[in-house]
Amino acid sequence: MRIMLICEFFGNLRMAGLLNSFAYLFNSHIICIIIRMESMTITWYGHSCFKIQTRNPKEELVIYIDPFDKSIGLRPPSGQGDIVLVTHDHYDHNNIKAIKGEPFVIEGPGEYEIKGINIQGISAFHDAEEGKERGLSTIYVIESEEIRICHLGDLGQKELTEEQLDKLDGVDVLMIPVGGIFTISGERASRLVNQLEPKIAIPMHYKIPGLNIKLEGIDNFLKAIKGGKVEPLEKLVIKKKELSQEETRVVVMKPI
């Protein structure tokens, strides 16, 4: 009699492979069928720093965006990374050395393909005066597992250009600054969410406990955003098939 094991491992092929080998060695009548469930995990370190755990057809990959140093009052990110994205060269966004391993580092506009992950960097202004006050910042669009993620960086310009809007079309997950002062305000951020219509909007770059950078809190953004469902989460797990809702989910993440 043959026994069939159906195993779901949500992307952990290493563990699934070990189980398959175990089944083969100890009972040749056991068939282990491995079903890899596609999912992407996003965690937030505070400020503009995110960790994205995703995969290409062969391996799991880790992407860090805007790692900061400890001088901002928060615990810096740490861990192995495959890709690091830096939106601009400020100490609260460019602590590349915090990430272990030998990650591929992207620090500006352009089109990149790293280990099957497509990334586009789009130039934007850090202020409302076309860069005269704070220069440039980079918007990143990441495509993995058929999911489009946009990190707006320290966006400060009054309106997105038509060219920028075209490149951000169809974004599933939008990471957007809402704390004002150095970026767009919470009210402007809410209008941008309504304009881009992402499936998920994640506010970032706002005042939280411990952060010693002068920023506004999240309240103005939450008051201005209308029609969005607000969900506080420590970890966001995303599957493409679940991104079918018409209403934008506003996910207020808890920093790890």
PDB file of C-alpha atoms in Angstrom:
ATOM      1  CA  MET A   1       0.000   0.000   0.000  1.00  0.00           C
ATOM      2  CA  ARG A   2       1.307   3.455  -0.893  1.00  0.00           C
ATOM      3  CA  ILE A   3       0.921   6.388   1.491  1.00  0.00           C
ATOM      4  CA  MET A   4       0.775   9.861   0.013  1.00  0.00           C
ATOM      5  CA  LEU A   5       1.828  12.869   2.086  1.00  0.00           C
ATOM      6  CA  ILE A   6       0.662  16.274   0.905  1.00  0.00           C
ATOM      7  CA  CYS A   7       2.950  18.875   2.457  1.00  0.00           C
ATOM      8  CA  GLU A   8       2.495  22.632   2.348  1.00  0.00           C
ATOM      9  CA  PHE A   9       5.646  24.602   3.139  1.00  0.00           C
ATOM     10  CA  PHE A  10       4.825  28.163   2.112  1.00  0.00           C
ATOM     11  CA  GLY A  11       8.076  28.721   0.245  1.00  0.00           C
ATOM     12  CA  ASN A  12      10.429  26.786   2.557  1.00  0.00           C
ATOM     13  CA  LEU A  13      11.767  24.364  -0.037  1.00  0.00           C
ATOM     14  CA  ARG A  14      14.778  23.403   2.071  1.00  0.00           C
ATOM     15  CA  MET A  15      12.599  21.916   4.805  1.00  0.00           C
ATOM     16  CA  ALA A  16      10.331  20.307   2.241  1.00  0.00           C
ATOM     17  CA  GLY A  17      13.307  18.712   0.523  1.00  0.00           C
ATOM     18  CA  LEU A  18      14.557  17.234   3.803  1.00  0.00           C
ATOM     19  CA  LEU A  19      11.180  15.646   4.436  1.00  0.00           C
ATOM     20  CA  ASN A  20      11.101  14.228   0.955  1.00  0.00           C
ATOM     21  CA  SER A  21      14.570  12.684   1.444  1.00  0.00           C
ATOM     22  CA  PHE A  22      13.521  11.264   4.807  1.00  0.00           C
ATOM     23  CA  ALA A  23      10.482   9.638   3.237  1.00  0.00           C
ATOM     24  CA  TYR A  24      12.591   8.113   0.472  1.00  0.00           C
ATOM     25  CA  LEU A  25      15.258   6.705   2.806  1.00  0.00           C
ATOM     26  CA  PHE A  26      13.005   5.136   5.414  1.00  0.00           C
ATOM     27  CA  ASN A  27       9.976   3.992   3.491  1.00  0.00           C
ATOM     28  CA  SER A  28      10.026   3.604  -0.243  1.00  0.00           C
ATOM     29  CA  HIS A  29       6.244   3.258  -0.223  1.00  0.00           C
ATOM     30  CA  ILE A  30       5.766   6.815   0.999  1.00  0.00           C
ATOM     31  CA  ILE A  31       5.326   9.428  -1.675  1.00  0.00           C
ATOM     32  CA  CYS A  32       5.872  12.981  -0.473  1.00  0.00           C
ATOM     33  CA  ILE A  33       4.297  15.585  -2.696  1.00  0.00           C
ATOM     34  CA  ILE A  34       5.524  19.085  -1.945  1.00  0.00           C
ATOM     35  CA  ILE A  35       3.270  21.998  -2.650  1.00  0.00           C
ATOM     36  CA  ARG A  36       5.050  25.346  -2.489  1.00  0.00           C
ATOM     37  CA  MET A  37       2.625  28.055  -1.410  1.00  0.00           C
ATOM     38  CA  GLU A  38       3.679  31.433  -2.845  1.00  0.00           C
ATOM     39  CA  SER A  39       3.758  34.244  -0.304  1.00  0.00           C
ATOM     40  CA  MET A  40       5.735  37.376   0.440  1.00  0.00           C
ATOM     41  CA  THR A  41       6.446  38.726   3.921  1.00  0.00           C
ATOM     42  CA  ILE A  42       6.995  42.395   4.775  1.00  0.00           C
ATOM     43  CA  THR A  43       8.271  43.664   8.123  1.00  0.00           C
ATOM     44  CA  TRP A  44       8.991  47.244   9.203  1.00  0.00           C
ATOM     45  CA  TYR A  45      11.880  48.466  11.344  1.00  0.00           C
ATOM     46  CA  GLY A  46      10.433  51.948  11.670  1.00  0.00           C
ATOM     47  CA  HIS A  47      11.119  55.131   9.707  1.00  0.00           C
ATOM     48  CA  SER A  48      11.457  54.113   6.008  1.00  0.00           C
ATOM     49  CA  CYS A  49      13.158  50.758   6.547  1.00  0.00           C
ATOM     50  CA  PHE A  50      11.479  47.558   5.389  1.00  0.00           C
ATOM     51  CA  LYS A  51      12.506  43.950   5.004  1.00  0.00           C
ATOM     52  CA  ILE A  52      10.877  42.006   2.167  1.00  0.00           C
ATOM     53  CA  GLN A  53      11.158  38.224   2.139  1.00  0.00           C
ATOM     54  CA  THR A  54      10.333  36.860  -1.279  1.00  0.00           C
ATOM     55  CA  ARG A  55      11.583  34.237  -3.708  1.00  0.00           C
ATOM     56  CA  ASN A  56      12.441  33.525  -7.292  1.00  0.00           C
ATOM     57  CA  PRO A  57      11.765  30.079  -8.835  1.00  0.00           C
ATOM     58  CA  LYS A  58      14.912  28.654  -7.208  1.00  0.00           C
ATOM     59  CA  GLU A  59      15.576  30.342  -3.880  1.00  0.00           C
ATOM     60  CA  GLU A  60      14.363  32.586  -1.098  1.00  0.00           C
ATOM     61  CA  LEU A  61      15.564  36.188  -1.207  1.00  0.00           C
ATOM     62  CA  VAL A  62      15.697  39.054   1.293  1.00  0.00           C
ATOM     63  CA  ILE A  63      15.458  42.711   0.277  1.00  0.00           C
ATOM     64  CA  TYR A  64      16.158  45.605   2.657  1.00  0.00           C
ATOM     65  CA  ILE A  65      15.066  49.163   1.898  1.00  0.00           C
ATOM     66  CA  ASP A  66      16.579  52.269   3.540  1.00  0.00           C
ATOM     67  CA  PRO A  67      18.463  50.768   6.515  1.00  0.00           C
ATOM     68  CA  PHE A  68      19.201  53.445   9.137  1.00  0.00           C
ATOM     69  CA  ASP A  69      21.849  53.750  11.850  1.00  0.00           C
ATOM     70  CA  LYS A  70      21.287  53.814  15.612  1.00  0.00           C
ATOM     71  CA  SER A  71      21.685  57.579  15.880  1.00  0.00           C
ATOM     72  CA  ILE A  72      17.996  58.077  15.004  1.00  0.00           C
ATOM     73  CA  GLY A  73      16.982  56.395  18.272  1.00  0.00           C
ATOM     74  CA  LEU A  74      15.622  53.131  16.860  1.00  0.00           C
ATOM     75  CA  ARG A  75      17.177  49.668  16.717  1.00  0.00           C
ATOM     76  CA  PRO A  76      18.886  49.345  13.321  1.00  0.00           C
ATOM     77  CA  PRO A  77      18.028  46.446  11.021  1.00  0.00           C
ATOM     78  CA  SER A  78      20.309  43.434  10.966  1.00  0.00           C
ATOM     79  CA  GLY A  79      20.487  40.118   9.178  1.00  0.00           C
ATOM     80  CA  GLN A  80      21.523  38.596   5.880  1.00  0.00           C
ATOM     81  CA  GLY A  81      20.368  40.396   2.773  1.00  0.00           C
ATOM     82  CA  ASP A  82      20.495  39.694  -0.950  1.00  0.00           C
ATOM     83  CA  ILE A  83      19.514  43.173  -2.133  1.00  0.00           C
ATOM     84  CA  VAL A  84      19.677  46.591  -0.441  1.00  0.00           C
ATOM     85  CA  LEU A  85      17.862  49.622  -1.851  1.00  0.00           C
ATOM     86  CA  VAL A  86      18.853  53.133  -0.764  1.00  0.00           C
ATOM     87  CA  THR A  87      16.539  55.992  -1.725  1.00  0.00           C
ATOM     88  CA  HIS A  88      19.014  58.770  -0.904  1.00  0.00           C
ATOM     89  CA  ASP A  89      22.328  59.309   0.843  1.00  0.00           C
ATOM     90  CA  HIS A  90      21.236  60.417   4.325  1.00  0.00           C
ATOM     91  CA  TYR A  91      22.276  58.659   7.545  1.00  0.00           C
ATOM     92  CA  ASP A  92      18.702  57.668   8.334  1.00  0.00           C
ATOM     93  CA  HIS A  93      18.389  55.805   5.018  1.00  0.00           C
ATOM     94  CA  ASN A  94      21.836  54.563   3.917  1.00  0.00           C
ATOM     95  CA  ASN A  95      23.307  52.311   6.633  1.00  0.00           C
ATOM     96  CA  ILE A  96      24.284  49.597   4.162  1.00  0.00           C
ATOM     97  CA  LYS A  97      26.895  48.102   6.496  1.00  0.00           C
ATOM     98  CA  ALA A  98      24.131  46.991   8.882  1.00  0.00           C
ATOM     99  CA  ILE A  99      23.142  44.277   6.405  1.00  0.00           C
ATOM    100  CA  LYS A 100      25.235  41.111   6.503  1.00  0.00           C
ATOM    101  CA  GLY A 101      26.499  39.090   3.584  1.00  0.00           C
ATOM    102  CA  GLU A 102      27.349  40.543   0.187  1.00  0.00           C
ATOM    103  CA  PRO A 103      24.096  42.137  -0.953  1.00  0.00           C
ATOM    104  CA  PHE A 104      23.632  43.789  -4.318  1.00  0.00           C
ATOM    105  CA  VAL A 105      23.267  47.496  -3.510  1.00  0.00           C
ATOM    106  CA  ILE A 106      21.144  49.898  -5.565  1.00  0.00           C
ATOM    107  CA  GLU A 107      21.449  53.604  -4.805  1.00  0.00           C
ATOM    108  CA  GLY A 108      19.635  55.416  -7.585  1.00  0.00           C
ATOM    109  CA  PRO A 109      17.478  55.432 -10.710  1.00  0.00           C
ATOM    110  CA  GLY A 110      17.697  52.742 -13.373  1.00  0.00           C
ATOM    111  CA  GLU A 111      16.353  49.332 -14.315  1.00  0.00           C
ATOM    112  CA  TYR A 112      17.800  46.265 -12.615  1.00  0.00           C
ATOM    113  CA  GLU A 113      17.275  42.514 -12.596  1.00  0.00           C
ATOM    114  CA  ILE A 114      18.860  40.698  -9.671  1.00  0.00           C
ATOM    115  CA  LYS A 115      18.277  36.981  -9.201  1.00  0.00           C
ATOM    116  CA  GLY A 116      14.987  37.131 -11.054  1.00  0.00           C
ATOM    117  CA  ILE A 117      13.704  40.199  -9.170  1.00  0.00           C
ATOM    118  CA  ASN A 118      12.908  43.223 -11.355  1.00  0.00           C
ATOM    119  CA  ILE A 119      13.574  46.618  -9.782  1.00  0.00           C
ATOM    120  CA  GLN A 120      13.087  50.055 -11.256  1.00  0.00           C
ATOM    121  CA  GLY A 121      14.479  53.202  -9.659  1.00  0.00           C
ATOM    122  CA  ILE A 122      12.666  56.433 -10.550  1.00  0.00           C
ATOM    123  CA  SER A 123      14.099  59.871  -9.815  1.00  0.00           C
ATOM    124  CA  ALA A 124      11.945  62.201  -7.683  1.00  0.00           C
ATOM    125  CA  PHE A 125      12.347  65.441  -5.742  1.00  0.00           C
ATOM    126  CA  HIS A 126      12.927  65.396  -1.983  1.00  0.00           C
ATOM    127  CA  ASP A 127      11.118  68.713  -1.566  1.00  0.00           C
ATOM    128  CA  ALA A 128       8.367  70.852  -3.062  1.00  0.00           C
ATOM    129  CA  GLU A 129      10.872  73.210  -4.730  1.00  0.00           C
ATOM    130  CA  GLU A 130      12.105  70.780  -7.410  1.00  0.00           C
ATOM    131  CA  GLY A 131      15.091  69.695  -5.355  1.00  0.00           C
ATOM    132  CA  LYS A 132      16.382  73.160  -4.474  1.00  0.00           C
ATOM    133  CA  GLU A 133      16.083  72.490  -0.717  1.00  0.00           C
ATOM    134  CA  ARG A 134      16.946  68.807  -0.271  1.00  0.00           C
ATOM    135  CA  GLY A 135      17.880  67.437  -3.673  1.00  0.00           C
ATOM    136  CA  LEU A 136      16.681  64.128  -5.085  1.00  0.00           C
ATOM    137  CA  SER A 137      15.289  60.878  -3.742  1.00  0.00           C
ATOM    138  CA  THR A 138      14.570  57.629  -5.566  1.00  0.00           C
ATOM    139  CA  ILE A 139      11.240  55.846  -5.887  1.00  0.00           C
ATOM    140  CA  TYR A 140      11.615  52.072  -6.225  1.00  0.00           C
ATOM    141  CA  VAL A 141       9.218  49.639  -7.874  1.00  0.00           C
ATOM    142  CA  ILE A 142       9.932  45.990  -7.072  1.00  0.00           C
ATOM    143  CA  GLU A 143       8.326  43.156  -9.028  1.00  0.00           C
ATOM    144  CA  SER A 144       8.403  39.675  -7.496  1.00  0.00           C
ATOM    145  CA  GLU A 145       5.917  36.801  -7.307  1.00  0.00           C
ATOM    146  CA  GLU A 146       3.670  38.787  -9.692  1.00  0.00           C
ATOM    147  CA  ILE A 147       3.344  41.489  -7.003  1.00  0.00           C
ATOM    148  CA  ARG A 148       4.325  45.142  -7.611  1.00  0.00           C
ATOM    149  CA  ILE A 149       5.652  46.974  -4.554  1.00  0.00           C
ATOM    150  CA  CYS A 150       6.410  50.693  -4.599  1.00  0.00           C
ATOM    151  CA  HIS A 151       8.559  52.463  -1.988  1.00  0.00           C
ATOM    152  CA  LEU A 152       8.189  56.212  -2.513  1.00  0.00           C
ATOM    153  CA  GLY A 153      11.331  57.136  -0.577  1.00  0.00           C
ATOM    154  CA  ASP A 154      11.459  60.668   0.826  1.00  0.00           C
ATOM    155  CA  LEU A 155       9.021  62.011  -1.735  1.00  0.00           C
ATOM    156  CA  GLY A 156       8.522  65.743  -1.321  1.00  0.00           C
ATOM    157  CA  GLN A 157       7.356  67.045  -4.683  1.00  0.00           C
ATOM    158  CA  LYS A 158       3.904  68.608  -4.941  1.00  0.00           C
ATOM    159  CA  GLU A 159       2.576  66.289  -7.642  1.00  0.00           C
ATOM    160  CA  LEU A 160       3.835  63.217  -9.458  1.00  0.00           C
ATOM    161  CA  THR A 161       4.632  63.774 -13.126  1.00  0.00           C
ATOM    162  CA  GLU A 162       2.822  61.896 -15.889  1.00  0.00           C
ATOM    163  CA  GLU A 163       5.977  59.862 -16.506  1.00  0.00           C
ATOM    164  CA  GLN A 164       6.190  58.884 -12.836  1.00  0.00           C
ATOM    165  CA  LEU A 165       2.494  57.997 -12.736  1.00  0.00           C
ATOM    166  CA  ASP A 166       2.875  55.765 -15.783  1.00  0.00           C
ATOM    167  CA  LYS A 167       5.708  53.856 -14.110  1.00  0.00           C
ATOM    168  CA  LEU A 168       3.659  53.430 -10.910  1.00  0.00           C
ATOM    169  CA  ASP A 169       0.586  52.125 -12.704  1.00  0.00           C
ATOM    170  CA  GLY A 170      -0.793  48.904 -11.258  1.00  0.00           C
ATOM    171  CA  VAL A 171       1.106  49.053  -7.961  1.00  0.00           C
ATOM    172  CA  ASP A 172      -0.202  46.463  -5.473  1.00  0.00           C
ATOM    173  CA  VAL A 173       1.616  47.616  -2.326  1.00  0.00           C
ATOM    174  CA  LEU A 174       2.477  51.276  -1.700  1.00  0.00           C
ATOM    175  CA  MET A 175       4.941  52.328   1.023  1.00  0.00           C
ATOM    176  CA  ILE A 176       4.295  56.031   1.474  1.00  0.00           C
ATOM    177  CA  PRO A 177       5.785  58.771   3.719  1.00  0.00           C
ATOM    178  CA  VAL A 178       3.147  60.576   5.796  1.00  0.00           C
ATOM    179  CA  GLY A 179       5.114  62.531   8.431  1.00  0.00           C
ATOM    180  CA  GLY A 180       5.580  65.799   6.562  1.00  0.00           C
ATOM    181  CA  ILE A 181       8.399  68.302   7.295  1.00  0.00           C
ATOM    182  CA  PHE A 182      10.978  66.489   5.107  1.00  0.00           C
ATOM    183  CA  THR A 183       8.425  64.761   2.839  1.00  0.00           C
ATOM    184  CA  ILE A 184       4.821  65.107   1.720  1.00  0.00           C
ATOM    185  CA  SER A 185       2.249  65.693   4.443  1.00  0.00           C
ATOM    186  CA  GLY A 186      -0.261  63.171   5.725  1.00  0.00           C
ATOM    187  CA  GLU A 187      -3.047  64.948   3.850  1.00  0.00           C
ATOM    188  CA  ARG A 188      -1.066  64.938   0.583  1.00  0.00           C
ATOM    189  CA  ALA A 189      -0.197  61.279   1.149  1.00  0.00           C
ATOM    190  CA  SER A 190      -3.878  60.388   1.481  1.00  0.00           C
ATOM    191  CA  ARG A 191      -4.648  62.052  -1.851  1.00  0.00           C
ATOM    192  CA  LEU A 192      -1.784  60.180  -3.472  1.00  0.00           C
ATOM    193  CA  VAL A 193      -3.111  56.862  -2.156  1.00  0.00           C
ATOM    194  CA  ASN A 194      -6.502  57.667  -3.670  1.00  0.00           C
ATOM    195  CA  GLN A 195      -4.807  58.617  -6.938  1.00  0.00           C
ATOM    196  CA  LEU A 196      -2.652  55.478  -7.252  1.00  0.00           C
ATOM    197  CA  GLU A 197      -5.298  53.100  -5.839  1.00  0.00           C
ATOM    198  CA  PRO A 198      -2.955  50.396  -4.507  1.00  0.00           C
ATOM    199  CA  LYS A 199      -4.382  47.229  -3.007  1.00  0.00           C
ATOM    200  CA  ILE A 200      -2.394  47.903   0.183  1.00  0.00           C
ATOM    201  CA  ALA A 201      -1.006  51.199   1.520  1.00  0.00           C
ATOM    202  CA  ILE A 202       1.650  51.158   4.257  1.00  0.00           C
ATOM    203  CA  PRO A 203       2.405  54.539   5.901  1.00  0.00           C
ATOM    204  CA  MET A 204       6.048  55.201   6.840  1.00  0.00           C
ATOM    205  CA  HIS A 205       8.433  58.021   7.786  1.00  0.00           C
ATOM    206  CA  TYR A 206       6.365  59.431  10.651  1.00  0.00           C
ATOM    207  CA  LYS A 207       6.917  60.019  14.364  1.00  0.00           C
ATOM    208  CA  ILE A 208       6.945  56.885  16.525  1.00  0.00           C
ATOM    209  CA  PRO A 209       8.199  56.313  20.100  1.00  0.00           C
ATOM    210  CA  GLY A 210      11.999  56.392  20.266  1.00  0.00           C
ATOM    211  CA  LEU A 211      12.559  58.196  16.972  1.00  0.00           C
ATOM    212  CA  ASN A 212      14.487  61.425  17.581  1.00  0.00           C
ATOM    213  CA  ILE A 213      13.907  62.955  14.146  1.00  0.00           C
ATOM    214  CA  LYS A 214      11.340  65.752  14.066  1.00  0.00           C
ATOM    215  CA  LEU A 215       8.327  64.442  12.152  1.00  0.00           C
ATOM    216  CA  GLU A 216       4.568  64.611  12.411  1.00  0.00           C
ATOM    217  CA  GLY A 217       2.655  61.588  13.656  1.00  0.00           C
ATOM    218  CA  ILE A 218       0.322  59.389  11.661  1.00  0.00           C
ATOM    219  CA  ASP A 219      -2.952  60.950  12.820  1.00  0.00           C
ATOM    220  CA  ASN A 220      -3.262  63.526  10.030  1.00  0.00           C
ATOM    221  CA  PHE A 221      -2.920  60.798   7.418  1.00  0.00           C
ATOM    222  CA  LEU A 222      -5.464  58.524   9.078  1.00  0.00           C
ATOM    223  CA  LYS A 223      -7.950  61.384   9.416  1.00  0.00           C
ATOM    224  CA  ALA A 224      -7.525  62.337   5.766  1.00  0.00           C
ATOM    225  CA  ILE A 225      -7.688  58.854   4.256  1.00  0.00           C
ATOM    226  CA  LYS A 226     -11.283  57.945   3.525  1.00  0.00           C
ATOM    227  CA  GLY A 227     -12.739  54.595   2.614  1.00  0.00           C
ATOM    228  CA  GLY A 228      -9.621  52.651   3.547  1.00  0.00           C
ATOM    229  CA  LYS A 229      -9.679  49.775   5.994  1.00  0.00           C
ATOM    230  CA  VAL A 230      -7.021  50.344   8.679  1.00  0.00           C
ATOM    231  CA  GLU A 231      -5.263  47.237  10.028  1.00  0.00           C
ATOM    232  CA  PRO A 232      -2.409  47.249  12.609  1.00  0.00           C
ATOM    233  CA  LEU A 233       0.034  44.402  11.875  1.00  0.00           C
ATOM    234  CA  GLU A 234       3.496  43.312  13.039  1.00  0.00           C
ATOM    235  CA  LYS A 235       4.084  41.270   9.895  1.00  0.00           C
ATOM    236  CA  LEU A 236       2.332  41.453   6.542  1.00  0.00           C
ATOM    237  CA  VAL A 237       2.055  38.238   4.529  1.00  0.00           C
ATOM    238  CA  ILE A 238       0.904  38.739   0.953  1.00  0.00           C
ATOM    239  CA  LYS A 239      -0.262  36.341  -1.734  1.00  0.00           C
ATOM    240  CA  LYS A 240      -1.057  37.585  -5.226  1.00  0.00           C
ATOM    241  CA  LYS A 241      -4.347  35.711  -5.368  1.00  0.00           C
ATOM    242  CA  GLU A 242      -5.527  37.575  -2.264  1.00  0.00           C
ATOM    243  CA  LEU A 243      -4.950  41.024  -3.805  1.00  0.00           C
ATOM    244  CA  SER A 244      -8.293  41.147  -5.543  1.00  0.00           C
ATOM    245  CA  GLN A 245     -10.246  43.506  -3.304  1.00  0.00           C
ATOM    246  CA  GLU A 246     -11.399  46.844  -4.686  1.00  0.00           C
ATOM    247  CA  GLU A 247     -10.955  48.794  -1.442  1.00  0.00           C
ATOM    248  CA  THR A 248      -7.450  49.852  -0.422  1.00  0.00           C
ATOM    249  CA  ARG A 249      -6.239  48.272   2.811  1.00  0.00           C
ATOM    250  CA  VAL A 250      -4.305  50.704   5.001  1.00  0.00           C
ATOM    251  CA  VAL A 251      -1.847  48.640   7.029  1.00  0.00           C
ATOM    252  CA  VAL A 252      -0.295  50.492   9.972  1.00  0.00           C
ATOM    253  CA  MET A 253       2.669  48.299  10.787  1.00  0.00           C
ATOM    254  CA  LYS A 254       4.277  47.886  14.195  1.00  0.00           C
ATOM    255  CA  PRO A 255       8.088  48.242  14.087  1.00  0.00           C
ATOM    256  CA  ILE A 256      10.051  45.147  15.046  1.00  0.00           C
TER     257      ILE A 256
END
